[in-house]
Coordinates of C-alpha atoms in Angstrom, one line a residue:
M1 CA -2.4 3.5 -12.1
D2 CA -1.9 0.5 -14.4
S3 CA -5.0 -0.2 -16.4
S4 CA -4.3 -4.0 -16.2
L5 CA -5.8 -3.9 -12.7
F6 CA -9.2 -3.5 -14.2
N7 CA -11.8 -5.3 -16.3
S8 CA -13.5 -3.4 -19.0
N9 CA -16.3 -2.3 -16.6
G10 CA -13.8 -0.8 -14.2
S11 CA -13.9 -3.6 -11.6
I12 CA -10.9 -5.4 -10.2
S13 CA -9.7 -8.3 -12.3
S14 CA -10.6 -11.6 -10.5
S15 CA -7.9 -13.7 -12.1
T16 CA -7.0 -16.5 -9.9
R17 CA -3.3 -16.1 -10.9
A18 CA -3.0 -13.6 -8.1
F19 CA -3.8 -16.3 -5.6
E20 CA -1.1 -18.6 -7.0
Q21 CA 1.5 -16.0 -6.1
I22 CA 0.5 -15.8 -2.4
P23 CA 3.4 -17.2 -0.4
I24 CA 2.9 -18.8 2.9
S25 CA 3.9 -16.2 5.4
P26 CA 6.0 -16.9 8.5
R27 CA 3.2 -15.4 10.5
A28 CA 0.9 -18.2 9.4
S29 CA 3.4 -21.1 9.1
Q30 CA 4.8 -20.6 12.6
L31 CA 1.4 -21.1 14.1
D32 CA 2.3 -24.8 14.5
R33 CA 4.2 -24.0 17.7
G34 CA 1.1 -24.0 19.8
R35 CA -0.4 -27.2 18.5
D36 CA -0.1 -29.8 21.2
S37 CA -3.8 -30.5 21.8
V38 CA -7.1 -29.9 20.0
A39 CA -8.2 -26.2 19.7
K40 CA -10.9 -25.1 22.0
A41 CA -13.9 -23.5 20.3
K42 CA -15.4 -21.4 23.0
G43 CA -18.9 -20.1 22.9
L44 CA -20.7 -23.1 21.4
D45 CA -23.1 -24.9 23.7
D46 CA -21.1 -25.9 26.8
N47 CA -17.7 -24.7 25.7
V48 CA -17.5 -27.2 22.8
V49 CA -14.0 -28.7 22.5
L50 CA -12.7 -29.0 18.9
R51 CA -12.4 -32.7 18.1
G52 CA -10.2 -34.7 15.9
F53 CA -11.6 -37.5 13.9
K54 CA -11.5 -41.3 14.1
T55 CA -8.6 -42.9 12.3
S56 CA -11.1 -45.4 11.1
D57 CA -14.8 -44.8 11.1
A58 CA -16.7 -47.4 9.1
S59 CA -20.0 -45.7 10.0
S60 CA -19.0 -42.5 8.1
P61 CA -20.7 -42.3 4.7
M62 CA -17.8 -40.1 3.5
G63 CA -15.1 -42.7 4.0
S64 CA -12.3 -43.4 6.5
V65 CA -8.8 -42.5 7.4
Q66 CA -6.4 -45.4 7.7
G67 CA -2.8 -45.2 8.9
K68 CA -0.9 -42.3 7.4
D69 CA -3.0 -41.9 4.3
M70 CA -6.5 -40.5 4.0
N71 CA -8.4 -43.1 2.0
F72 CA -11.9 -41.8 1.1
T73 CA -14.6 -43.2 -1.0
S74 CA -15.4 -41.4 -4.2
N75 CA -18.0 -39.3 -2.3
S76 CA -15.3 -37.8 -0.1
L77 CA -14.9 -34.0 -0.1
L78 CA -11.2 -34.3 0.2
A79 CA -9.2 -36.4 -2.2
P80 CA -6.6 -38.8 -0.8
R81 CA -3.5 -37.0 0.3
P82 CA -0.6 -38.3 2.3
M83 CA -0.5 -36.8 5.7
A84 CA 2.5 -36.5 8.0
P85 CA 2.4 -39.0 10.9
L86 CA 1.6 -37.4 14.2
P87 CA 3.5 -38.3 17.3
N88 CA 1.5 -40.3 19.8
R89 CA -1.6 -40.0 17.7
T90 CA -4.8 -41.1 19.3
S91 CA -8.2 -41.7 18.0
L92 CA -10.7 -39.1 19.0
D93 CA -14.4 -39.2 18.6
S94 CA -15.7 -37.2 15.7
E95 CA -18.8 -35.1 15.9
T96 CA -21.7 -37.3 14.8
E97 CA -24.4 -34.7 14.3
S98 CA -26.9 -34.8 11.4
R99 CA -24.9 -32.3 9.4
T100 CA -23.6 -33.7 6.2
P101 CA -21.2 -34.5 4.7
M102 CA -19.4 -36.4 7.4
I103 CA -15.7 -35.8 6.6
S104 CA -13.2 -38.0 8.4
V105 CA -9.8 -36.4 8.5
T106 CA -6.7 -36.7 10.6
S107 CA -6.3 -33.5 12.6
N108 CA -2.9 -32.0 12.8
A109 CA -4.1 -29.8 15.7
T110 CA -3.7 -31.5 19.0
L111 CA -4.6 -28.4 21.1
V112 CA -4.5 -24.7 20.8
K113 CA -6.5 -23.3 23.7
S114 CA -6.6 -20.0 21.9
D115 CA -4.4 -17.8 19.8
T116 CA -3.1 -16.2 23.0
T117 CA -0.7 -19.0 23.4
D118 CA 0.9 -18.4 20.1
P119 CA 4.3 -16.7 20.5
V120 CA 4.2 -15.4 17.0
H121 CA 1.1 -13.4 17.5
K122 CA 2.0 -11.7 20.8
D123 CA 3.2 -8.8 18.6
E124 CA 0.2 -8.7 16.4
K125 CA -2.1 -8.7 19.5
S126 CA -0.4 -6.3 21.8
G127 CA 2.9 -5.0 20.4
S128 CA 4.6 -6.5 23.5
S129 CA 6.4 -9.8 23.7
Q130 CA 9.6 -11.3 25.0
G131 CA 11.9 -11.9 22.1
N132 CA 14.2 -10.2 19.7
D133 CA 13.4 -7.5 17.2
K134 CA 15.4 -8.6 14.3
P135 CA 13.7 -8.0 10.9
N136 CA 12.2 -11.1 9.4
T137 CA 14.4 -12.2 6.4
T138 CA 12.8 -15.6 5.6
K139 CA 12.2 -16.4 2.0
N140 CA 8.5 -16.4 2.6
S141 CA 8.3 -12.8 3.6
R142 CA 5.9 -10.8 1.4
K143 CA 7.4 -8.4 -1.1
R144 CA 6.1 -4.9 -2.1
P145 CA 2.9 -5.0 -4.2
S146 CA 3.5 -4.8 -7.9
K147 CA 0.8 -2.0 -8.2
V148 CA -0.4 0.5 -5.6
V149 CA -4.0 1.6 -5.5
T150 CA -4.6 4.7 -3.4
I151 CA -7.6 5.2 -1.1
S152 CA -9.0 7.8 -3.5
E153 CA -8.8 5.3 -6.4
M154 CA -10.5 2.7 -4.2
N155 CA -13.4 5.1 -3.7
L156 CA -13.7 5.4 -7.4
M157 CA -13.6 1.7 -7.9
L158 CA -16.4 1.3 -5.4
Q159 CA -18.5 3.8 -7.3
R160 CA -17.9 2.1 -10.6
S161 CA -18.7 -1.3 -9.2
H162 CA -22.0 -0.2 -7.7
A163 CA -22.9 1.7 -10.9
S164 CA -22.3 -1.3 -13.1
S165 CA -24.8 -3.7 -11.7
K166 CA -25.6 -6.7 -13.8
L167 CA -29.0 -6.7 -15.4
V168 CA -31.2 -9.5 -14.2
K169 CA -34.6 -10.8 -15.0
P170 CA -36.5 -11.6 -11.8
T171 CA -37.3 -15.3 -11.6
S172 CA -38.5 -15.5 -8.0
A173 CA -40.2 -13.6 -5.2
V174 CA -36.7 -13.2 -3.6
D175 CA -35.4 -11.5 -6.8
L176 CA -38.3 -9.0 -6.8
E177 CA -37.7 -8.2 -3.1
I178 CA -34.0 -7.5 -3.8
L179 CA -34.8 -5.2 -6.7
H180 CA -37.4 -3.4 -4.7
A181 CA -34.9 -3.0 -1.8
K182 CA -32.3 -1.6 -4.1
S183 CA -34.7 0.9 -5.6
E184 CA -35.8 2.0 -2.1
I185 CA -32.1 2.6 -1.1
E186 CA -31.3 4.5 -4.2
N187 CA -34.3 6.8 -3.6
A188 CA -33.8 7.0 0.2
P189 CA -35.3 10.1 1.9
I190 CA -32.6 12.6 2.9
V191 CA -31.5 12.3 6.5
V192 CA -31.1 15.8 7.8
D193 CA -30.4 15.1 11.5
D194 CA -30.3 11.7 13.1
S195 CA -29.5 11.6 16.8
R196 CA -27.9 8.1 16.4
L197 CA -26.0 8.3 13.2
Y198 CA -23.2 10.9 12.8
S199 CA -23.4 11.6 9.1
P200 CA -19.6 12.4 8.5
L201 CA -18.8 8.8 9.3
Y202 CA -20.7 7.5 6.3
R203 CA -20.4 7.7 2.6
N204 CA -24.1 8.4 2.4
V205 CA -25.9 8.3 5.7
S206 CA -29.4 8.4 4.0
M207 CA -28.7 5.3 1.9
F208 CA -27.1 3.5 4.8
K209 CA -30.0 4.2 7.1
R210 CA -32.6 3.0 4.6
S211 CA -30.5 0.0 3.7
Y212 CA -30.1 -1.0 7.3
E213 CA -33.9 -0.6 8.0
L214 CA -34.7 -2.8 5.0
M215 CA -32.1 -5.4 6.2
E216 CA -33.8 -5.5 9.6
K217 CA -37.2 -5.8 8.0
M218 CA -36.7 -8.3 5.3
L219 CA -33.3 -10.1 5.1
K220 CA -33.3 -13.8 5.4
V221 CA -30.1 -16.0 5.5
Y222 CA -29.9 -19.7 4.9
V223 CA -27.1 -21.3 6.8
Y224 CA -25.7 -24.5 5.4
Q225 CA -25.7 -27.4 7.9
D226 CA -23.2 -29.4 5.7
G227 CA -19.7 -29.8 6.9
D228 CA -18.2 -31.4 10.0
R229 CA -16.5 -29.9 13.0
P230 CA -14.0 -28.5 13.6
I231 CA -13.7 -26.9 10.2
F232 CA -17.4 -26.0 10.1
H233 CA -19.7 -24.9 12.9
A234 CA -17.0 -24.6 15.6
P235 CA -16.1 -20.9 16.2
I236 CA -13.0 -19.7 18.1
L237 CA -14.0 -16.7 20.1
D238 CA -10.7 -15.3 21.3
G239 CA -7.4 -14.5 19.8
I240 CA -6.4 -12.8 16.6
Y241 CA -8.8 -14.6 14.3
A242 CA -11.8 -14.1 16.6
S243 CA -13.8 -12.1 14.1
E244 CA -14.7 -15.1 12.0
G245 CA -15.7 -17.1 15.1
W246 CA -17.9 -14.4 16.6
F247 CA -19.7 -13.9 13.3
M248 CA -20.3 -17.7 13.0
K249 CA -21.6 -18.0 16.5
L250 CA -24.0 -15.1 16.3
M251 CA -25.1 -16.0 12.7
E252 CA -25.9 -19.6 13.5
G253 CA -27.7 -18.7 16.7
N254 CA -29.7 -15.8 15.2
K255 CA -33.5 -16.0 15.1
Q256 CA -34.2 -12.8 13.3
F257 CA -32.3 -13.3 10.0
V258 CA -31.9 -17.1 9.7
T259 CA -34.4 -19.1 7.8
R260 CA -34.7 -22.8 7.4
D261 CA -36.5 -22.3 4.1
P262 CA -33.8 -21.8 1.4
G263 CA -36.6 -20.6 -1.0
K264 CA -37.0 -17.5 1.1
A265 CA -33.3 -16.7 1.5
H266 CA -31.6 -13.6 0.1
L267 CA -28.2 -14.9 1.2
F268 CA -26.6 -18.3 1.8
Y269 CA -23.9 -18.6 4.5
I270 CA -21.0 -21.1 4.4
P271 CA -20.0 -21.4 8.0
F272 CA -16.3 -22.5 7.9
S273 CA -13.4 -21.3 9.9
S274 CA -10.2 -20.6 8.0
R275 CA -8.2 -20.7 11.2
L276 CA -9.5 -24.2 12.0
L277 CA -9.0 -25.4 8.5
E278 CA -5.4 -24.5 8.9
L279 CA -5.2 -26.1 12.3
T280 CA -6.8 -29.3 11.2
L281 CA -5.3 -29.9 7.8
Y282 CA -2.0 -28.0 7.4
V283 CA 1.0 -30.4 7.6
R284 CA 3.4 -28.6 9.9
N285 CA 6.6 -27.3 8.3
S286 CA 5.4 -28.4 4.9
H287 CA 5.0 -24.9 3.6
K288 CA 2.2 -26.2 1.4
R289 CA -1.5 -25.5 1.6
S290 CA -2.8 -27.2 -1.5
N291 CA -4.8 -29.7 0.6
L292 CA -6.6 -26.8 2.4
I293 CA -7.4 -25.2 -1.0
E294 CA -8.6 -28.6 -2.3
Y295 CA -10.7 -29.2 0.7
M296 CA -12.7 -26.0 0.2
T297 CA -12.8 -26.5 -3.6
N298 CA -14.4 -29.9 -3.0
Y299 CA -16.9 -28.4 -0.5
G300 CA -18.0 -25.9 -3.0
D301 CA -18.4 -28.6 -5.6
M302 CA -20.4 -30.6 -3.2
I303 CA -23.0 -27.9 -2.3
A304 CA -23.3 -26.9 -6.0
S305 CA -24.2 -30.5 -6.9
K306 CA -26.3 -31.3 -3.9
Y307 CA -28.5 -28.1 -3.9
P308 CA -30.0 -26.0 -6.7
F309 CA -29.2 -22.7 -4.9
W310 CA -25.6 -22.1 -5.9
N311 CA -26.3 -22.7 -9.6
R312 CA -29.3 -20.4 -9.7
T313 CA -26.9 -17.4 -9.2
N314 CA -23.5 -19.0 -9.8
G315 CA -22.9 -18.5 -6.1
T316 CA -23.2 -14.7 -6.1
D317 CA -25.8 -14.8 -3.2
H318 CA -23.5 -17.0 -1.1
F319 CA -21.0 -15.7 1.4
A320 CA -18.2 -16.8 3.7
V321 CA -16.5 -15.0 6.6
A322 CA -12.8 -15.8 7.1
C323 CA -9.9 -14.1 9.0
H324 CA -6.9 -16.3 8.4
D325 CA -4.2 -15.0 6.1
W326 CA -4.7 -17.9 3.7
A327 CA -8.5 -17.4 3.3
P328 CA -8.2 -15.6 -0.1
A329 CA -6.5 -18.7 -1.5
E330 CA -8.9 -21.1 0.1
L331 CA -12.0 -19.2 -1.3
R332 CA -11.1 -19.4 -5.0
G333 CA -12.2 -21.5 -7.9
R334 CA -16.0 -21.9 -7.7
L335 CA -16.0 -20.1 -4.4
L336 CA -14.4 -17.0 -5.9
S337 CA -17.8 -15.9 -7.1
C338 CA -19.3 -15.7 -3.6
I339 CA -19.1 -12.6 -1.4
R340 CA -15.9 -13.2 0.5
T341 CA -15.7 -11.4 3.8
L342 CA -12.0 -11.3 4.6
C343 CA -9.5 -9.9 7.1
N344 CA -6.8 -10.2 4.4
A345 CA -8.6 -7.6 2.2
D346 CA -5.8 -7.1 -0.3
I347 CA -6.3 -5.9 -3.9
E348 CA -3.0 -7.5 -4.8
V349 CA -4.5 -11.0 -4.0
G350 CA -7.8 -10.5 -5.7
F351 CA -10.1 -8.7 -3.3
E352 CA -13.0 -7.2 -5.4
I353 CA -14.2 -3.9 -4.1
G354 CA -18.0 -3.7 -4.3
K355 CA -18.4 -7.5 -4.1
D356 CA -16.2 -8.7 -1.3
V357 CA -16.3 -7.2 2.3
S358 CA -13.4 -6.2 4.4
L359 CA -13.6 -8.0 7.8
P360 CA -12.1 -6.1 10.9
E361 CA -9.3 -8.2 12.5
T362 CA -10.4 -7.8 16.2
Y363 CA -8.1 -9.3 18.8
I364 CA -10.3 -10.6 21.6
R365 CA -8.6 -11.0 24.9
S366 CA -11.7 -11.9 26.9
V367 CA -14.6 -13.8 25.6
E368 CA -16.7 -12.7 28.5
N369 CA -15.8 -9.0 28.0
P370 CA -14.8 -8.4 24.3
V371 CA -14.4 -4.6 24.9
K372 CA -12.2 -4.9 28.0
N373 CA -10.1 -1.7 28.4
I374 CA -11.9 0.2 25.7
G375 CA -11.5 4.0 25.9
G376 CA -8.6 6.4 26.1
N377 CA -7.3 9.7 27.4
P378 CA -8.9 13.0 26.2
P379 CA -7.0 14.8 23.5
S380 CA -5.4 17.2 26.0
E381 CA -3.8 14.2 27.7
R382 CA -2.2 12.7 24.6
P383 CA 1.4 14.1 24.6
I384 CA 2.7 11.5 22.1
L385 CA 2.2 12.4 18.4
A386 CA 2.5 8.9 17.0
F387 CA 2.9 5.5 18.5
F388 CA 3.9 2.1 17.1
A389 CA 5.3 -1.0 18.9
G390 CA 5.7 -4.5 17.5
G391 CA 7.8 -7.2 15.9
L392 CA 9.4 -6.4 12.6
H393 CA 7.3 -8.7 10.5
G394 CA 7.2 -8.1 6.7
Y395 CA 9.0 -5.3 4.8
V396 CA 7.2 -2.2 6.1
R397 CA 8.0 -2.2 9.8
P398 CA 11.8 -2.3 9.5
I399 CA 11.6 0.7 7.2
L400 CA 9.3 2.5 9.7
L401 CA 11.8 1.9 12.6
K402 CA 14.8 2.8 10.4
H403 CA 13.4 6.2 9.8
W404 CA 11.7 7.0 13.1
E405 CA 12.9 4.9 16.0
N406 CA 14.5 7.2 18.6
K407 CA 14.5 10.1 16.1
E408 CA 12.0 12.5 17.6
P409 CA 10.8 12.8 21.2
D410 CA 7.1 13.0 20.2
M411 CA 7.4 9.9 18.0
K412 CA 7.3 6.7 20.0
I413 CA 8.2 4.2 17.3
T414 CA 9.8 1.0 18.6
G415 CA 10.1 -2.8 18.3
R416 CA 8.5 -5.1 20.8
L417 CA 7.9 -3.7 24.3
S418 CA 8.9 -5.5 27.4
H419 CA 6.0 -7.8 28.3
V420 CA 3.9 -6.5 31.2
R421 CA 0.9 -8.4 32.5
G422 CA -2.2 -7.3 30.7
N423 CA -0.1 -5.4 28.1
A424 CA -0.4 -2.4 30.3
N425 CA 2.5 -0.5 28.7
Y426 CA 1.2 -1.0 25.2
L427 CA -2.3 0.0 26.0
Q428 CA -1.3 3.1 28.0
L429 CA 0.9 4.3 25.1
M430 CA -2.0 3.8 22.7
K431 CA -4.4 5.7 25.0
S432 CA -1.8 8.5 25.4
S433 CA -1.1 9.0 21.6
K434 CA -2.8 11.3 19.1
Y435 CA -2.1 9.0 16.2
C436 CA -1.6 5.2 16.2
I437 CA 0.5 3.7 13.4
C438 CA -1.2 0.7 11.9
A439 CA 1.7 -0.7 9.8
R440 CA 1.1 -3.9 7.8
G441 CA 3.0 -7.1 8.9
H442 CA 3.3 -10.1 6.6
E443 CA -0.2 -9.3 5.2
V444 CA -2.1 -6.0 4.7
N445 CA -4.4 -6.3 7.7
S446 CA -3.6 -5.7 11.4
P447 CA -5.6 -5.7 14.6
R448 CA -4.0 -2.3 15.4
V449 CA -6.7 -0.7 13.2
V450 CA -9.5 -1.8 15.6
E451 CA -7.3 -1.3 18.7
S452 CA -6.7 2.3 17.7
I453 CA -10.5 2.9 17.4
F454 CA -11.1 1.2 20.7
H455 CA -8.6 3.4 22.4
E456 CA -9.7 6.6 20.6
C457 CA -6.4 7.1 18.8
V458 CA -6.7 8.2 15.2
P459 CA -5.5 5.3 13.0
V460 CA -2.7 5.9 10.6
I461 CA -2.8 3.1 8.1
I462 CA 0.4 2.3 6.3
S463 CA -0.5 -0.7 4.2
D464 CA -0.7 -0.3 0.4
N465 CA -3.7 -1.9 -1.2
F466 CA -5.5 -2.6 2.1
I467 CA -9.2 -2.0 1.8
P468 CA -10.3 -0.9 5.3
P469 CA -13.2 -2.6 7.0
L470 CA -16.8 -1.9 6.1
F471 CA -15.5 0.1 3.2
E472 CA -18.8 0.3 1.3
V473 CA -20.5 2.2 4.1
L474 CA -17.9 4.1 6.2
N475 CA -16.1 7.2 5.1
W476 CA -12.7 6.2 6.4
E477 CA -10.9 9.4 5.4
S478 CA -13.1 11.3 7.8
F479 CA -11.5 9.6 10.9
A480 CA -8.3 7.9 9.7
V481 CA -5.1 8.9 7.9
F482 CA -3.7 6.9 5.0
V483 CA 0.0 7.1 4.3
L484 CA 1.6 5.3 1.4
E485 CA 4.4 3.0 2.2
K486 CA 6.8 5.1 0.1
D487 CA 6.0 8.1 2.2
I488 CA 7.2 6.7 5.5
P489 CA 10.2 9.1 5.5
D490 CA 7.8 12.0 5.5
L491 CA 5.5 10.5 8.2
R492 CA 6.0 13.2 10.9
N493 CA 5.5 16.1 8.5
I494 CA 2.3 14.5 7.2
L495 CA 0.9 14.3 10.7
L496 CA 2.1 17.7 11.8
S497 CA 0.4 19.2 8.7
I498 CA -3.0 18.2 10.1
S499 CA -4.4 21.1 12.0
E500 CA -5.4 20.8 15.6
E501 CA -9.0 21.5 14.7
R502 CA -9.0 18.7 12.1
Y503 CA -7.4 16.3 14.6
L504 CA -10.0 17.0 17.3
E505 CA -12.8 16.4 14.8
M506 CA -11.2 13.1 13.6
Q507 CA -10.7 12.0 17.2
K508 CA -14.3 12.7 17.9
R509 CA -15.3 10.6 15.0
V510 CA -13.1 7.7 16.1
K511 CA -15.1 7.7 19.4
K512 CA -18.4 7.7 17.5
V513 CA -17.4 4.9 15.1
Q514 CA -16.5 2.6 18.0
E515 CA -19.9 1.1 18.2
H516 CA -19.6 -0.4 14.7
F517 CA -16.6 -2.5 15.8
I518 CA -17.9 -4.1 18.9
W519 CA -18.9 -7.7 19.4
H520 CA -21.8 -8.4 21.8
A521 CA -22.8 -11.7 23.2
E522 CA -26.3 -10.7 22.2
P523 CA -26.1 -8.5 19.0
V524 CA -27.3 -4.9 19.3
K525 CA -28.3 -2.4 16.7
Y526 CA -25.3 -1.1 14.6
D527 CA -22.8 -3.4 16.3
L528 CA -20.1 -5.3 14.3
F529 CA -22.3 -8.3 13.7
H530 CA -25.0 -6.2 12.2
M531 CA -22.6 -4.0 10.3
L532 CA -20.9 -7.0 8.6
L533 CA -24.2 -8.5 7.7
H534 CA -25.3 -5.2 6.3
S535 CA -22.2 -4.8 4.2
I536 CA -22.8 -8.3 2.8
W537 CA -26.4 -7.5 2.1
Y538 CA -25.6 -4.1 0.6
N539 CA -23.0 -5.4 -1.8
R540 CA -25.3 -8.2 -2.9
L541 CA -28.0 -5.6 -3.7
F542 CA -25.7 -3.5 -5.8
Q543 CA -24.5 -6.5 -7.8
I544 CA -28.0 -6.6 -9.3
G545 CA -29.5 -4.1 -11.7
H546 CA -32.9 -3.6 -13.2
T547 CA -34.1 -5.1 -16.5

């Protein structure tokens, strides 16, 4: 492993040069196809509809938009930037709540009901779609990573990160509480037998249990009210980017953890949607996202100048939750120091193990029933050794099909399946397979990881440098298989080398870990909302050492 990946303390280098190299993937840029009306943000109040903004709003203290150009006053969050004219553009009322700043922008999104209408993502959601299976050869397709970090090396990096906490001198009651909590966790009583927590799933079940108890008892989160809809405070609850929306909805509506007194807060939440930032500001077919990055840069500058909280810790007690592919680039500059909870958890683009949190990409088909179709066949009724179906996005999937499509009767590896209502074919194949292949597409993350867990199929992750979700807590190697991209030709031998006894135990653990990946309309103990909040809390605690 190349030592240039690390700082002197063993942590991943946070150089922003890595972000400059992130191309705009076809997966993201083709999202424009569905934009013919304003995206619907379900789950807020009475099904709040995402709104555009007035083309001229003299009442807005943050400036106005006139004609094709965005002309703001000097207080504007977003500097003037030419915007492409929209066909049949109409003026829509902006949200006029008390949240500040009031940002007038011209929305490029006319409507996306949800991500389910996006043809590009039918593959990523279900592996079934109508269309061809030709490999993507566009110039924006991601290339192989320059360096590969194995899962074992990631484990060591996490240990080094948590062992190299920064020494701090407590300056407030909150600091003392954090240091006390960390000490309690480090000296947690040994859990011998817990009826609820199955210890093999966790790195250290004793520390996790104590940390979770302390989170429930003491954690307070301040949620910034600044920022206008739809980029802020307007969660999308279905589709491929639903994780960021569900967390936002549940966090903003939470009464246990949220505090209105920032002086009591251990964490500060920036409630923006990376998906809606793209829908609102990305100029279709421009292949440029500099205005999205600038927007978030200016937001970070604004809260740092408006409030004393950011500067007290240089933002290390702040966090954002974002699932769009471009989120790593949008959360850089000043925002790079916050805890970034990302679906695109890629070491190659600057994800810092031990600081940042890997966000599961959960494809939500039904807002009313997020766990619809959960479950699968018992091990004795899983005749398929390995299953994959999907479009050939990125460079890995064409290699996977080249080696394994129609090669072995027990390897069901194929392109897109014929579309069947409810994706019945895809779901049945997943429920009837021992191992489900989670191969990266344009980016390292894939909803197949969570789908595999939901359908009790042992995940086989083929995505170099992908940090799996909730990495700081879960022992992923106990219930998933990691195969390096270079080892795809040996995939079947790798799976056959796993004993039946070992497979049965892994499959059992997949069923037990399900509860940590489920969204509930009303959060319940150990569900995904609580697990994400815990990982953010846990990483924050272990960034701080004793004097």
